[in-house]
Tab-separated table of C-alpha atoms in Angstrom:
chain	number	residue	atom	x	y	z
A	27	PHE	CA	-7.275	2.957	-19.903
A	28	LEU	CA	-5.582	6.129	-18.483
A	29	LYS	CA	-6.900	8.252	-21.282
A	30	GLY	CA	-10.400	7.009	-20.497
A	31	PHE	CA	-9.965	7.524	-16.913
A	32	SER	CA	-8.722	10.848	-17.242
A	33	ALA	CA	-11.786	12.000	-19.016
A	34	THR	CA	-13.698	11.191	-15.767
A	35	ILE	CA	-11.547	13.766	-13.705
A	36	THR	CA	-13.633	16.501	-12.495
A	37	GLU	CA	-11.860	17.397	-9.013
A	38	ASN	CA	-8.703	19.311	-8.345
A	39	PHE	CA	-6.090	16.565	-8.170
A	40	LYS	CA	-3.069	18.757	-7.325
A	41	TYR	CA	-2.003	16.394	-4.481
A	42	TYR	CA	-2.913	12.934	-6.078
A	43	ASN	CA	-0.504	10.579	-7.453
A	44	ILE	CA	-0.959	7.434	-9.482
A	45	PHE	CA	0.949	4.154	-10.415
A	46	LEU	CA	0.080	1.128	-12.318
A	47	LYS	CA	0.714	-2.276	-10.659
A	48	ASP	CA	-0.857	-5.751	-11.106
A	49	LEU	CA	-2.049	-6.258	-7.425
A	50	ASP	CA	-3.272	-9.807	-8.158
A	51	ASN	CA	-1.243	-11.252	-10.861
A	52	ASN	CA	-3.949	-11.692	-13.216
A	53	GLY	CA	-2.193	-9.844	-16.154
A	54	VAL	CA	-4.308	-6.629	-15.778
A	55	GLU	CA	-2.359	-3.459	-14.295
A	56	GLU	CA	-4.606	-1.845	-11.837
A	57	LEU	CA	-4.630	2.047	-11.559
A	58	CYS	CA	-3.636	2.930	-7.983
A	59	ILE	CA	-4.233	6.394	-6.851
A	60	THR	CA	-2.976	7.968	-3.464
A	61	PHE	CA	-4.351	11.122	-2.028
A	62	PRO	CA	-4.661	12.953	1.231
A	63	PRO	CA	-7.663	12.371	3.276
A	64	SER	CA	-10.272	15.259	3.578
A	65	LYS	CA	-9.541	15.266	7.452
A	66	GLY	CA	-6.624	14.153	9.398
A	67	GLY	CA	-3.219	12.650	8.239
A	68	GLY	CA	-1.934	9.789	6.347
A	69	ILE	CA	-3.002	8.752	2.829
A	70	ASN	CA	-5.775	7.243	1.042
A	71	LEU	CA	-5.259	4.619	-1.702
A	72	LYS	CA	-8.015	3.950	-4.175
A	73	VAL	CA	-7.625	1.142	-7.031
A	74	TYR	CA	-9.299	0.683	-10.172
A	75	THR	CA	-9.155	-2.140	-12.904
A	76	HIS	CA	-10.509	-2.316	-16.272
A	77	THR	CA	-11.733	-5.113	-18.821
A	78	THR	CA	-14.273	-3.452	-20.891
A	79	GLU	CA	-14.894	-0.677	-18.419
A	80	VAL	CA	-13.330	1.202	-15.557
A	81	GLN	CA	-14.337	-0.530	-12.047
A	82	GLU	CA	-13.466	0.771	-8.503
A	83	LEU	CA	-11.983	-2.278	-6.434
A	84	GLY	CA	-12.013	-0.200	-3.145
A	85	GLU	CA	-10.304	2.513	-1.125
A	86	LEU	CA	-8.056	2.224	1.975
A	87	HIS	CA	-6.966	4.959	4.423
A	88	PHE	CA	-3.604	4.613	6.038
A	89	GLY	CA	-3.602	7.107	9.055
A	90	SER	CA	0.042	7.879	9.542
A	91	GLY	CA	1.968	10.368	7.758
A	92	SER	CA	4.819	7.946	7.833
A	93	THR	CA	3.431	5.519	5.326
A	94	GLN	CA	5.248	4.120	2.709
A	95	LEU	CA	3.986	1.820	-0.299
A	96	LEU	CA	6.877	-0.631	-1.194
A	97	TYR	CA	7.077	-3.530	-3.413
A	98	ALA	CA	8.140	-6.982	-2.678
A	99	ASP	CA	10.073	-8.973	-5.457
A	100	SER	CA	8.113	-12.153	-5.169
A	101	TYR	CA	4.585	-10.815	-4.444
A	102	PRO	CA	2.237	-9.049	-6.751
A	103	GLY	CA	0.694	-6.666	-4.082
A	104	ILE	CA	2.006	-3.806	-2.183
A	105	VAL	CA	3.803	-3.870	1.170
A	106	GLN	CA	2.356	-0.970	3.382
A	107	TYR	CA	4.816	0.150	6.095
A	108	ASN	CA	4.319	2.690	8.535
A	109	VAL	CA	5.551	3.748	12.053
A	110	GLY	CA	3.237	4.582	14.960
A	111	GLY	CA	2.358	3.513	18.634
A	112	GLY	CA	5.593	2.371	19.364
A	113	LYS	CA	6.240	0.119	16.636
A	114	ASP	CA	6.839	-0.436	12.850
A	115	TRP	CA	3.830	-1.754	11.109
A	116	TYR	CA	3.941	-3.921	7.904
A	117	LYS	CA	0.689	-4.774	5.825
A	118	TYR	CA	0.057	-6.540	2.513
A	119	VAL	CA	-2.361	-4.869	0.144
A	120	THR	CA	-3.863	-7.147	-2.631
A	121	ILE	CA	-7.052	-7.848	-4.389
A	122	ILE	CA	-8.983	-10.718	-3.199
A	123	ASN	CA	-12.169	-11.676	-4.819
A	124	GLY	CA	-12.445	-8.604	-6.849
A	125	GLU	CA	-11.949	-6.408	-3.799
A	126	LEU	CA	-9.127	-4.203	-2.351
A	127	SER	CA	-7.865	-5.893	0.741
A	128	HIS	CA	-5.060	-5.411	3.328
A	129	THR	CA	-3.951	-7.775	6.120
A	130	TYR	CA	-1.304	-7.372	8.752
A	131	ILE	CA	2.111	-9.272	8.012
A	132	TRP	CA	4.014	-8.223	11.218
A	133	ASN	CA	5.050	-5.507	13.640
A	134	GLU	CA	8.351	-4.609	15.401
A	135	TYR	CA	7.950	-2.959	18.624
A	136	TYR	CA	10.960	-0.351	19.381
A	137	THR	CA	9.831	1.295	22.564
A	138	ASP	CA	10.286	-1.433	25.060
A	139	THR	CA	13.197	-4.057	24.926
A	140	PRO	CA	12.455	-7.856	25.176
A	141	GLU	CA	14.430	-7.521	28.615
A	142	GLU	CA	12.067	-5.001	29.960
A	143	THR	CA	8.823	-6.649	28.859
A	144	GLY	CA	9.878	-10.377	28.516
A	145	VAL	CA	8.085	-10.288	25.190
A	146	SER	CA	9.664	-10.622	21.677
A	147	PRO	CA	9.802	-7.314	19.907
A	148	ILE	CA	8.445	-9.100	16.744
A	149	GLU	CA	4.596	-9.753	16.386
A	150	LYS	CA	3.742	-11.936	13.388
A	151	PHE	CA	0.262	-12.157	12.031
A	152	THR	CA	1.089	-14.626	9.075
A	153	GLU	CA	2.964	-17.921	8.987
A	154	ASP	CA	4.303	-16.694	5.430
A	155	GLU	CA	7.968	-16.250	6.514
A	156	LYS	CA	8.904	-15.452	2.979
A	157	LEU	CA	6.524	-12.401	2.922
A	158	ILE	CA	7.728	-11.258	6.298
A	159	SER	CA	11.319	-11.437	5.055
A	160	GLU	CA	10.553	-9.656	1.807
A	161	SER	CA	8.540	-7.034	3.371
A	162	SER	CA	11.513	-6.177	5.872
A	163	LYS	CA	13.824	-6.271	2.793
A	164	ALA	CA	11.630	-3.979	0.864
A	165	PHE	CA	11.660	-1.331	3.661
A	166	GLU	CA	15.452	-1.739	4.306
A	167	ASN	CA	16.225	-1.439	0.623
A	168	ASN	CA	13.809	1.551	-0.037
A	169	GLN	CA	11.777	-0.050	-2.498
A	170	GLN	CA	9.230	2.406	-2.814
A	171	ILE	CA	6.690	2.213	-5.497
A	172	SER	CA	7.158	4.980	-8.101
A	173	GLU	CA	4.373	7.431	-8.401
A	174	PHE	CA	3.690	10.472	-10.709
A	175	PRO	CA	1.022	13.300	-10.378
A	176	LEU	CA	-2.352	12.478	-11.458
A	177	SER	CA	-2.532	16.051	-12.841
A	178	GLU	CA	-0.025	15.061	-15.499
A	179	LEU	CA	-2.852	12.981	-17.336
A	180	LYS	CA	-4.985	16.200	-18.242
C-alpha cells in the first residue's frame, strides 16, 4: 500500500508526516498524513484507505498550533487535543460510513473558575464517559501517535 501510494507523490512533502492506524476497527489500517495548511497555523489531516485501490476518506483542518493527535486505549480512532479560546478541547476522529469524521468529546475551561462564573469548567458533548476518561488519560500520559516523515517513502 505504501509503495503504491509513494508512486503518486508529486509535491515537496518536506513537512508532511504519516502514520498507519485502523480508525474504524475494520481490520484495514488507514494511511494518515499530517501536513501544514497553505495559510495560517495548525495542521491538516488527510486519510486514505485501500482495498483494491487507494481511496481518500477525507481531510480535516485543526487550526491550532497546539494540536496533538493521541490514541485512546479502547477506541480505534484518534483523540485530537488542542488549547485555544480559554479552554482545552478534546475531539474524536474516526471513520463513519466511509468518510473521515470528527466530533467534540469535551472541553475544559481554564480562564475562569467555577466560583467566578457559577458554571462547571467541564463542558461535555457526549454521554460516553469512558471516551471522556480515556481522552483525558491519553493527554495526561502523553499518548501521542508516532509519525514519521513522508519523504522517507521516496
